[in-house]
XYZ file of C-alpha atoms in Angstrom:
680
model
C -9.529 57.913 6.266
C -13.218 58.177 4.995
C -15.305 55.962 3.086
C -14.868 57.043 -0.061
C -11.606 57.185 0.083
C -10.733 53.235 1.850
C -13.500 52.285 -1.075
C -11.038 53.570 -3.837
C -7.994 52.367 -1.961
C -10.198 48.717 -1.609
C -11.229 48.320 -5.256
C -7.771 49.196 -6.506
C -6.389 46.402 -4.435
C -9.014 44.290 -5.956
C -8.211 45.952 -9.139
C -4.414 44.879 -8.880
C -5.113 41.260 -7.121
C -7.324 40.842 -10.614
C -4.822 42.625 -12.336
C -2.022 39.914 -10.573
C -4.188 36.839 -11.222
C -5.076 37.851 -15.517
C -0.817 38.581 -15.944
C -0.769 34.913 -13.758
C -2.930 33.491 -16.648
C -1.799 34.970 -19.791
C 2.120 34.899 -18.799
C 3.013 31.599 -17.030
C 6.662 30.760 -16.083
C 8.602 28.776 -18.658
C 8.815 25.305 -17.268
C 10.993 23.917 -19.760
C 14.083 23.581 -17.954
C 12.003 22.114 -15.270
C 9.838 19.512 -17.722
C 13.195 18.864 -19.330
C 14.794 16.886 -16.368
C 16.988 13.542 -17.222
C 14.802 11.087 -17.831
C 15.394 7.777 -14.838
C 15.036 4.394 -14.582
C 14.221 3.167 -11.064
C 14.469 -0.037 -9.360
C 10.862 -2.045 -7.737
C 11.488 0.258 -5.062
C 11.776 3.464 -6.773
C 15.721 3.557 -6.299
C 17.815 4.964 -9.311
C 18.937 2.273 -11.411
C 20.286 4.236 -13.916
C 19.444 8.322 -15.138
C 20.523 9.459 -18.555
C 21.383 13.060 -19.861
C 19.205 15.685 -20.261
C 19.322 16.997 -24.428
C 21.536 20.382 -23.243
C 23.831 17.705 -21.217
C 23.211 18.197 -18.020
C 22.686 15.649 -15.217
C 18.757 16.933 -13.837
C 17.265 14.353 -11.508
C 14.165 14.681 -9.979
C 14.115 15.860 -6.519
C 11.621 15.140 -3.797
C 12.807 17.979 -0.881
C 10.240 15.289 1.781
C 12.885 12.856 0.538
C 15.811 14.904 1.740
C 17.766 14.859 4.588
C 16.001 17.501 7.120
C 19.206 18.854 8.226
C 20.171 19.746 4.557
C 16.837 21.777 4.299
C 16.944 23.158 7.907
C 20.937 24.676 6.130
C 19.532 25.536 3.087
C 16.821 27.700 4.397
C 18.834 28.777 7.203
C 21.823 29.948 5.064
C 19.630 31.624 1.918
C 16.008 32.100 3.383
C 15.359 32.197 6.677
C 11.748 33.741 5.829
C 10.773 30.984 3.267
C 7.843 29.558 5.676
C 6.162 32.787 5.771
C 6.485 35.325 2.596
C 4.830 35.098 -0.349
C 8.176 34.804 -2.528
C 9.720 37.394 -1.926
C 10.891 38.517 1.704
C 10.197 42.514 2.235
C 12.334 42.350 5.781
C 15.563 41.239 3.396
C 14.930 44.010 1.134
C 14.475 46.591 3.840
C 18.130 45.329 5.106
C 20.008 45.554 1.734
C 18.694 48.454 0.568
C 20.034 50.438 4.233
C 22.900 48.268 3.868
C 23.555 49.359 0.670
C 23.147 52.811 1.148
C 25.262 52.380 4.696
C 27.788 51.450 2.898
C 27.562 53.156 -0.321
C 27.860 49.215 -2.112
C 25.607 45.820 -1.984
C 26.794 44.492 0.813
C 23.800 41.419 0.712
C 21.386 40.555 -1.408
C 17.547 39.959 -0.872
C 16.853 36.857 -3.369
C 14.863 34.249 -1.797
C 15.005 30.517 -2.692
C 11.880 31.539 -4.964
C 13.458 33.925 -6.783
C 16.778 31.536 -7.677
C 13.921 29.001 -8.632
C 12.933 31.343 -11.312
C 16.483 32.455 -12.337
C 17.430 28.884 -12.584
C 14.370 28.211 -14.849
C 15.140 31.458 -17.025
C 18.307 32.483 -16.543
C 18.819 36.078 -17.052
C 21.661 38.845 -17.050
C 21.493 40.048 -13.071
C 20.665 43.640 -13.462
C 17.808 45.697 -11.684
C 15.487 44.394 -14.577
C 15.939 41.162 -14.563
C 15.698 41.301 -10.664
C 12.407 42.993 -10.623
C 10.947 40.227 -13.333
C 12.571 37.355 -10.845
C 10.720 38.952 -8.185
C 7.228 38.842 -10.005
C 8.127 35.140 -11.274
C 8.717 34.343 -7.679
C 5.068 35.539 -6.599
C 3.807 33.502 -9.615
C 5.634 30.208 -8.503
C 4.490 30.602 -4.516
C 1.302 30.696 -5.599
C 1.063 27.568 -8.359
C 3.337 25.784 -6.902
C 3.818 26.810 -2.230
C 6.580 26.898 -0.651
C 7.400 22.938 -0.705
C 6.922 23.063 -4.600
C 9.498 25.549 -4.020
C 11.961 24.418 -2.682
C 11.724 21.073 -4.583
C 11.918 22.892 -7.711
C 15.105 24.467 -6.504
C 16.555 21.374 -5.536
C 16.086 19.813 -8.746
C 17.178 23.032 -10.832
C 20.254 24.198 -8.390
C 23.644 23.988 -10.046
C 26.471 21.403 -8.353
C 29.379 21.541 -10.469
C 29.710 20.561 -14.159
C 26.845 18.371 -15.709
C 25.541 18.405 -11.854
C 21.824 19.990 -12.072
C 19.787 19.329 -8.575
C 20.721 18.202 -5.154
C 20.083 14.246 -5.893
C 22.699 14.339 -9.179
C 24.707 16.085 -6.933
C 24.360 13.539 -3.622
C 25.416 10.726 -6.056
C 28.244 12.187 -7.458
C 30.400 13.609 -4.944
C 29.356 11.218 -2.011
C 27.736 8.273 -3.700
C 24.536 7.849 -2.262
C 20.690 9.674 -1.894
C 20.661 12.849 -0.364
C 18.124 11.249 2.080
C 21.170 10.380 5.138
C 24.010 13.380 4.360
C 26.286 13.868 7.560
C 26.876 17.866 8.241
C 29.506 17.771 6.362
C 27.926 16.477 3.403
C 25.306 18.601 3.919
C 26.923 22.081 4.320
C 28.769 21.715 1.499
C 25.749 21.030 -0.855
C 24.288 24.075 0.209
C 27.513 25.855 -0.004
C 28.769 24.427 -3.701
C 25.284 26.314 -5.214
C 26.268 30.028 -4.738
C 29.508 29.571 -7.103
C 29.206 26.233 -7.995
C 32.331 26.424 -9.972
C 34.926 28.264 -7.897
C 34.267 26.107 -5.310
C 34.252 22.705 -7.032
C 36.306 20.402 -4.256
C 37.567 18.292 -6.942
C 39.009 21.259 -8.285
C 39.509 24.054 -6.200
C 39.533 22.006 -1.920
C 40.940 25.362 -0.414
C 38.351 27.137 -1.192
C 35.295 24.624 -0.989
C 36.279 24.048 2.456
C 36.072 27.671 3.216
C 32.642 27.628 1.819
C 31.481 24.320 3.310
C 33.178 25.762 7.142
C 31.038 28.913 6.645
C 27.374 26.886 5.951
C 28.800 25.002 8.961
C 29.086 27.972 11.478
C 25.554 29.353 10.683
C 24.033 25.757 11.100
C 25.947 26.068 14.801
C 25.124 29.844 15.124
C 21.380 28.981 14.668
C 21.197 25.498 16.444
C 21.012 23.189 13.781
C 24.235 21.830 15.299
C 26.268 21.773 18.315
C 29.506 23.356 18.184
C 31.576 20.111 19.034
C 29.688 18.650 15.574
C 30.716 21.390 13.171
C 34.135 21.342 14.243
C 34.468 17.593 13.559
C 32.589 18.158 10.507
C 35.163 20.797 9.022
C 37.833 18.381 9.037
C 35.963 15.514 7.550
C 37.727 14.941 3.784
C 36.009 16.558 1.371
C 35.497 14.174 -2.149
C 38.068 13.985 -4.153
C 36.583 13.224 -7.601
C 33.109 13.085 -9.220
C 31.606 9.983 -9.121
C 29.657 8.542 -11.825
C 25.655 8.485 -11.376
C 24.200 4.340 -11.146
C 24.743 2.520 -14.115
C 22.913 -0.384 -13.658
C 20.654 -2.969 -15.574
C 22.564 -0.457 -17.916
C 21.046 -2.420 -21.058
C 17.822 -2.839 -20.158
C 17.298 1.051 -18.510
C 18.523 1.912 -22.494
C 15.786 -0.074 -24.045
C 13.450 0.841 -21.716
C 13.941 4.637 -22.190
C 14.321 5.243 -25.863
C 11.889 7.553 -27.160
C 10.334 8.744 -23.232
C 10.151 12.009 -23.169
C 12.265 13.946 -21.040
C 11.485 13.864 -17.364
C 10.209 10.489 -17.443
C 10.109 7.685 -13.810
C 10.074 4.691 -15.340
C 9.501 1.801 -12.653
C 10.357 -1.458 -12.841
C 11.024 -4.969 -10.659
C 14.620 -4.732 -11.097
C 15.820 -5.302 -7.503
C 19.116 -3.741 -6.509
C 21.454 -5.800 -4.489
C 20.318 -8.603 -6.934
C 20.787 -6.768 -9.841
C 24.359 -5.392 -8.537
C 25.328 -9.271 -7.380
C 24.305 -10.594 -11.058
C 26.612 -7.825 -12.850
C 29.203 -8.727 -10.844
C 29.155 -12.459 -11.138
C 28.631 -11.413 -15.152
C 32.406 -9.740 -14.781
C 33.841 -12.045 -12.824
C 32.908 -15.308 -15.463
C 33.669 -13.310 -18.429
C 37.198 -12.936 -17.469
C 37.312 -15.883 -17.094
C 36.276 -16.505 -21.145
C 38.800 -16.142 -24.066
C 38.689 -12.659 -25.518
C 35.817 -12.838 -27.601
C 33.439 -15.362 -25.488
C 30.281 -12.826 -23.442
C 26.875 -14.027 -21.607
C 23.584 -12.769 -21.277
C 21.511 -14.111 -18.049
C 17.544 -13.397 -17.206
C 16.130 -14.159 -13.892
C 12.178 -13.510 -13.654
C 9.460 -14.101 -11.050
C 6.951 -17.127 -11.986
C 4.371 -15.711 -10.613
C 3.799 -12.737 -12.820
C 6.802 -12.858 -14.508
C 8.373 -9.467 -13.380
C 12.531 -9.281 -15.201
C 13.789 -9.198 -11.408
C 17.424 -8.723 -12.831
C 18.844 -8.232 -16.483
C 22.559 -8.959 -18.017
C 22.678 -7.877 -21.276
C 26.023 -8.283 -21.460
C 29.234 -9.331 -19.461
C 30.369 -5.923 -18.737
C 28.410 -3.100 -20.356
C 31.418 -0.844 -20.465
C 32.987 -3.544 -22.713
C 30.046 -4.479 -24.945
C 26.935 -2.485 -25.203
C 24.870 -4.604 -27.459
C 22.500 -6.079 -25.791
C 22.583 -10.258 -25.922
C 19.594 -11.449 -24.323
C 17.894 -10.217 -27.369
C 20.134 -11.666 -30.041
C 18.582 -14.782 -32.656
C 20.488 -17.624 -31.900
C 19.991 -21.010 -32.329
C 19.051 -22.793 -29.199
C 20.594 -26.256 -29.320
C 18.593 -28.599 -26.942
C 16.809 -25.602 -25.140
C 13.333 -26.887 -27.125
C 13.041 -30.333 -26.722
C 10.947 -29.960 -23.317
C 8.564 -28.408 -24.835
C 7.898 -30.762 -27.621
C 7.945 -34.009 -24.544
C 5.528 -31.005 -23.481
C 3.210 -31.066 -26.324
C 3.114 -34.869 -26.444
C 2.136 -35.298 -22.831
C -0.711 -32.397 -23.315
C -1.783 -35.051 -26.301
C -1.437 -38.209 -24.684
C 0.568 -39.187 -27.333
C 3.301 -39.819 -24.634
C 4.064 -40.532 -21.125
C 7.400 -39.688 -19.568
C 7.370 -43.871 -19.078
C 7.069 -44.165 -22.556
C 9.858 -46.544 -23.993
C 11.139 -45.079 -27.105
C 13.982 -46.739 -28.902
C 16.662 -44.787 -29.847
C 18.651 -46.178 -32.861
C 20.114 -44.922 -36.512
C 17.023 -43.340 -38.288
C 16.957 -41.812 -41.379
C 13.895 -39.384 -41.632
C 14.085 -38.399 -45.424
C 17.298 -37.392 -46.377
C 18.378 -36.602 -42.875
C 19.787 -39.027 -40.204
C 20.534 -37.238 -37.240
C 23.089 -38.057 -34.344
C 22.985 -37.549 -30.399
C 25.493 -35.587 -29.196
C 27.962 -38.372 -27.776
C 27.858 -39.959 -31.157
C 26.667 -43.241 -29.643
C 23.162 -44.721 -29.647
C 21.284 -45.791 -25.980
C 18.569 -48.849 -26.934
C 14.891 -48.888 -25.722
C 14.892 -45.593 -23.302
C 12.229 -43.892 -21.549
C 10.752 -40.893 -22.846
C 12.010 -39.513 -18.976
C 15.008 -41.092 -19.510
C 15.718 -39.411 -23.092
C 14.852 -35.884 -22.498
C 16.759 -36.369 -19.385
C 19.571 -36.756 -21.224
C 18.460 -34.864 -24.321
C 19.013 -37.504 -26.235
C 18.201 -36.764 -30.365
C 16.836 -39.923 -31.907
C 13.839 -40.013 -29.791
C 13.783 -36.433 -29.484
C 12.795 -35.981 -33.203
C 10.768 -39.139 -33.180
C 8.204 -37.340 -30.921
C 8.601 -34.022 -32.578
C 7.697 -36.214 -35.893
C 4.697 -37.154 -33.842
C 3.225 -34.150 -33.070
C 4.000 -31.917 -36.160
C 6.607 -29.175 -36.049
C 4.572 -26.871 -37.686
C 2.206 -26.971 -34.838
C 4.925 -26.729 -32.747
C 6.123 -23.740 -33.851
C 2.230 -22.498 -34.348
C 2.036 -23.051 -30.689
C 5.482 -21.544 -29.440
C 4.290 -18.187 -31.323
C 1.039 -18.509 -30.389
C 1.889 -18.371 -26.534
C 4.739 -14.755 -27.424
C 8.442 -16.095 -28.425
C 8.841 -15.423 -31.762
C 10.562 -17.977 -33.908
C 13.404 -16.785 -36.547
C 13.397 -20.070 -39.409
C 15.769 -19.860 -42.016
C 14.281 -17.578 -45.224
C 11.531 -19.670 -47.074
C 12.069 -22.716 -45.092
C 8.586 -24.153 -43.337
C 9.014 -26.007 -39.936
C 11.343 -29.338 -39.992
C 12.211 -31.727 -37.792
C 15.604 -30.122 -37.554
C 13.707 -28.059 -35.178
C 14.515 -30.324 -32.302
C 18.160 -29.718 -32.398
C 18.388 -25.546 -32.252
C 17.149 -25.562 -36.093
C 15.405 -21.952 -35.478
C 16.562 -19.197 -33.807
C 15.360 -17.745 -30.770
C 15.638 -15.105 -27.824
C 16.875 -15.541 -24.525
C 13.972 -13.612 -23.347
C 12.060 -15.576 -25.249
C 13.278 -18.974 -23.921
C 13.263 -17.519 -20.546
C 9.275 -16.657 -21.399
C 8.653 -20.289 -22.458
C 10.202 -21.934 -19.184
C 7.986 -19.635 -16.771
C 5.213 -20.630 -18.743
C 6.057 -24.594 -17.343
C 6.658 -23.322 -13.935
C 3.133 -21.522 -13.944
C 1.759 -24.779 -14.217
C 1.374 -24.105 -17.943
C 0.039 -20.494 -18.530
C 1.792 -18.369 -20.575
C 2.573 -14.452 -20.394
C 3.983 -11.722 -21.569
C 7.378 -10.308 -19.510
C 6.540 -8.014 -17.356
C 9.834 -5.197 -17.501
C 7.923 -2.169 -15.846
C 6.274 -2.491 -12.993
C 3.013 0.273 -14.389
C 2.856 -2.359 -17.015
C -0.679 -3.922 -16.031
C -0.975 -8.164 -15.638
C -3.149 -9.354 -18.740
C -6.613 -9.976 -18.113
C -6.784 -13.823 -19.772
C -3.796 -15.680 -19.754
C -2.433 -17.854 -22.861
C -2.461 -21.861 -22.742
C 1.115 -23.095 -23.300
C 0.412 -27.197 -22.291
C -2.064 -28.348 -19.495
C -1.436 -28.343 -16.019
C -0.213 -31.999 -15.952
C 2.225 -31.478 -19.401
C 3.907 -28.961 -17.322
C 4.141 -30.580 -14.148
C 5.305 -33.398 -15.857
C 7.492 -32.026 -17.917
C 9.456 -29.755 -14.750
C 9.306 -33.226 -12.713
C 11.624 -35.256 -15.175
C 14.234 -31.917 -16.079
C 14.565 -31.741 -11.928
C 15.453 -35.204 -11.551
C 18.212 -34.299 -14.715
C 22.107 -35.758 -13.583
C 23.493 -32.313 -12.054
C 26.647 -30.972 -13.786
C 30.120 -31.823 -12.806
C 31.327 -30.001 -10.008
C 27.800 -29.474 -8.404
C 26.666 -32.354 -6.038
C 22.959 -33.227 -4.484
C 23.175 -31.430 -1.064
C 25.052 -29.119 -1.784
C 24.538 -24.820 -2.633
C 21.778 -24.938 -4.374
C 20.479 -28.557 -4.895
C 20.314 -28.301 -0.676
C 17.705 -25.372 -0.764
C 15.365 -26.040 -3.674
C 14.480 -28.113 -6.635
C 15.379 -26.733 -10.236
C 14.279 -28.453 -12.876
C 16.552 -26.897 -15.857
C 17.805 -27.892 -19.395
C 21.351 -27.238 -21.119
C 21.280 -26.842 -25.203
C 24.656 -26.576 -26.946
C 23.961 -25.071 -30.806
C 25.492 -26.562 -33.741
C 29.655 -26.205 -34.088
C 29.516 -25.470 -30.055
C 28.650 -21.513 -30.984
C 25.973 -21.324 -28.477
C 25.565 -22.465 -24.911
C 22.303 -22.792 -22.688
C 20.957 -23.682 -19.677
C 17.207 -22.931 -18.377
C 16.034 -23.734 -14.901
C 13.013 -23.305 -12.656
C 12.217 -23.375 -8.973
C 9.262 -22.469 -7.478
C 9.673 -19.192 -7.503
C 12.034 -18.041 -10.003
C 13.577 -18.565 -13.802
C 16.450 -18.288 -13.732
C 17.974 -18.364 -18.032
C 21.470 -17.992 -19.143
C 23.166 -18.043 -22.596
C 26.901 -17.768 -23.597
C 28.847 -17.623 -26.902
C 29.888 -14.789 -28.851
C 28.558 -11.995 -30.104
C 30.133 -12.460 -33.922
C 28.152 -16.210 -33.670
C 32.186 -18.230 -34.008
C 32.548 -21.320 -32.496
C 33.791 -22.317 -29.101
C 35.476 -25.766 -29.257
C 34.248 -27.665 -26.483
C 31.798 -24.983 -24.543
C 29.012 -26.846 -24.582
C 25.378 -25.744 -22.107
C 25.816 -28.604 -19.385
C 29.761 -27.498 -18.873
C 29.594 -23.909 -19.463
C 26.304 -22.174 -18.720
C 24.678 -25.197 -16.497
C 27.195 -24.138 -13.270
C 26.789 -20.719 -13.714
C 22.828 -20.718 -13.493
C 23.339 -22.518 -10.447
C 25.088 -19.830 -9.129
C 23.132 -17.373 -9.888
C 20.439 -19.348 -8.386
C 22.653 -18.946 -4.980
C 21.625 -14.822 -5.488
C 17.881 -15.523 -4.776
C 16.306 -15.728 -1.705
C 15.080 -18.809 -1.058
C 11.353 -20.143 -2.198
C 8.827 -19.125 -0.540
C 7.167 -22.176 1.224
C 3.576 -22.929 -0.631
C 0.486 -25.311 0.573
C 0.273 -28.595 -0.345
C -1.866 -28.855 -3.580
C -3.143 -32.585 -4.779
C -1.853 -33.438 -7.690
C -4.537 -34.116 -10.687
C -5.381 -37.952 -10.727
C -4.119 -37.693 -14.012
C -2.347 -40.812 -16.589
C 0.832 -37.961 -16.923
C 1.372 -37.945 -13.045
C 1.518 -41.996 -12.455
C 4.306 -43.593 -11.933
C 3.514 -46.325 -15.146
C 1.896 -45.495 -18.360
C -1.445 -46.997 -19.981
C -1.274 -49.768 -22.070
C -1.821 -47.721 -24.989
C 1.253 -45.712 -24.367
C 3.968 -48.403 -23.196
C 5.873 -47.897 -26.830
C 5.537 -45.602 -28.718
C 3.958 -45.896 -31.996
C 1.942 -48.444 -29.677
C 5.249 -50.952 -29.836
C 4.152 -52.612 -26.299
C 3.219 -56.023 -25.571
C -0.167 -54.932 -24.389
C -1.066 -52.100 -26.177
C -4.186 -52.733 -28.053
C -4.166 -51.606 -32.130
C -6.497 -48.513 -31.855
C -5.728 -46.071 -34.660
C -4.296 -42.771 -32.346
C -7.060 -39.764 -31.677
C -7.229 -37.048 -33.762
C -9.357 -33.729 -34.667
C -10.120 -33.629 -38.466
C -12.218 -30.465 -37.827
C -11.031 -27.313 -37.028
C -7.444 -28.184 -38.232
C -4.707 -27.257 -35.763
C -3.562 -23.409 -36.952
C -6.308 -23.248 -38.895
C -8.385 -19.892 -38.925
C -12.139 -20.436 -38.908
C -15.861 -18.692 -39.173
C -17.755 -19.490 -36.435
C -21.592 -19.684 -38.756
C -24.879 -19.389 -36.549
C -25.009 -23.203 -35.115
C -21.325 -22.408 -33.641
C -17.889 -24.302 -34.859
C -18.177 -27.620 -36.477
C -16.547 -29.926 -34.554
C -15.149 -33.542 -35.569
C -12.603 -36.393 -34.546
C -11.582 -39.343 -35.837
C -9.761 -42.245 -33.660
C -9.027 -43.428 -30.306
C -12.358 -45.116 -28.473
C -15.835 -42.991 -27.775
C -17.176 -41.474 -26.644
C -15.539 -38.168 -26.380
C -15.121 -35.330 -24.536
C -14.685 -31.792 -25.858
C -12.742 -29.343 -23.889
C -12.653 -25.524 -25.451
C -10.444 -23.212 -23.606
C -10.515 -25.334 -20.041
C -14.356 -25.365 -19.784
C -15.686 -28.452 -20.910
C -18.783 -29.072 -23.092
C -21.807 -31.094 -23.032
C -21.238 -34.670 -23.828
C -21.960 -36.069 -27.567
C -21.034 -31.819 -28.545
C -20.828 -31.345 -32.294
C -20.783 -27.350 -32.705
C -19.133 -25.477 -30.150
C -20.104 -21.417 -30.066
C -17.230 -19.550 -29.387
C -17.600 -16.420 -27.100
C -16.353 -14.197 -29.565
C -13.414 -13.938 -32.257
C -9.473 -14.484 -31.236
C -7.190 -17.363 -30.417
C -8.815 -20.523 -28.862
C -7.415 -23.796 -27.703
C -9.871 -27.004 -28.426
C -9.135 -30.408 -26.950
C -10.902 -33.843 -26.928
C -10.443 -36.947 -25.509
C -11.674 -40.499 -25.330
C -12.591 -43.131 -23.157
C -8.824 -44.095 -22.739
C -7.627 -40.871 -22.052
C -6.118 -40.146 -25.530
C -5.892 -36.536 -26.454
C -5.636 -34.343 -28.970
C -5.701 -30.452 -29.479
C -6.092 -28.003 -32.093
C -5.078 -23.966 -31.889
C -7.377 -22.184 -33.876
C -8.161 -18.669 -34.400
C -11.931 -18.170 -35.151
C -13.496 -14.965 -36.714
C -17.183 -14.196 -36.472
C -18.839 -12.799 -39.348
C -19.765 -8.732 -38.730
C -22.456 -8.808 -41.487
C -24.537 -10.180 -43.996
């Protein structure tokens, strides 16, 4: 060949290559079917919890060919595309073979379609014509250049049909065998190779003989290729075929549905759910539901205290019975908010666990509250009052800390409270006169388990932890409340030293709303928080179904499903009056009624008032206090201010917490919102 002809040929090849590149850029493959995959909700380890069908009703799960059993991959290549590893998407040897066979027999004997060409057809299905074949060949070259060998293989494994609404080998393996395709038997791998050849005609639940024959053919070819031994193929042929299509996993269904709502097609949502724990919890929920009267139901939440990950979630006892997520229903908590009343009073040092409180009839305006047992118990300590969930002491303590302040604190901490229409927070808050969700109640109790730090619940692994945590109460107050609740008497039938009590100590509080409509129990251990609600979705009463009798035993059974708390390095308790056995003289009795209590005006912050929105002037926010015994020490967001401070300069706008302490240890706090002027 002359030099001129070689140059012309080289130029033509370059032009052809350039033309193909330009065509590839101007006419990209339509990836809509690939992008329109099922939304998948995954557990903490990336395993499927629940998938949702595509807009067309298909179960189309993304499949990474590296996570599929190698035997299936080898069988697939042997049967469908032996030279997949080296050809560019179109196999010229297969084309020549198919053409020769067609010429010899006068009809098409075998095809030349590669997996790349099949992937192109799956992306854009067309009638099987010569023109369509040519188009598929061009698209196959294009896909191979764009995605590479492994990418094309993953595309095929995600879109191939396997009967009914099943698309992709993951969906097929889950539906036909009840497991991911990472570990398949030879018989299972062979069936999955055969099915896409004629997915409806070879369905094992409808045409078992045809499915058996197709599977056997794949096994014979695998044995001939040396992928499996001949005796293994013989045994695999006798393995029973699946008789029915199984439902795909549907764990944590309420949570999965909420997280998937509004997500784009193909989204992968990674949660903190632990599959084994979730499965056990759902079994426990169904068993509990079977013991209830018709109409009864339950919701359970399990959290990790450290980062607030939701480890298990039960929106109802059985998804098949009720799809409504009752963990987000707004219900009266009964006495379940009482620990936060005491925590706030402890944090102010207006109460000590050993403070004496009189449990006797007392009228608060027109309201005369009574205890759950309709009796009164005389003088008790704050510790006893909280452990026995006495109503009068709780109302008296709330009167001291202020229901408006209590409501503001819980709201700032992230809880959404529902008050009666146009009503201001009042003393009935102590006995459940407010609505709250189980999710928010669990979040508040987890804050106590994390030394008073507040963080939002983390349903998704990809949700970053907040840069800065809020604070519900101080470390000493949180530990004091949990210390009281750990010594609460166990429900009947749970003896100390048995079951959960023998493995870890759980601080817990029960609650029962008016008319036995809602039964609650929330427990906190070193690592976990478990919250339980039992009631009826329609809010009807369940006479006698108190939290202590129904929700508490279930909560302890949930704790039994959890691994032991991790050992912790002993940390010295802070030297704080709350953590001493004997209260200081000023707190010997509520309202200063102790015989040795000095008559000192209660310490209180005059400015800024609790719940206020204030503007920081040039010199900062003014600080003023009344009562108590000087000198005073101020702390802003856990940072001590200089002695005798009269102003505080905030770092910027936002929520802040100011605390003042006097020389006797009294404390008062105010949660405020700071605004910083932006101009003249």
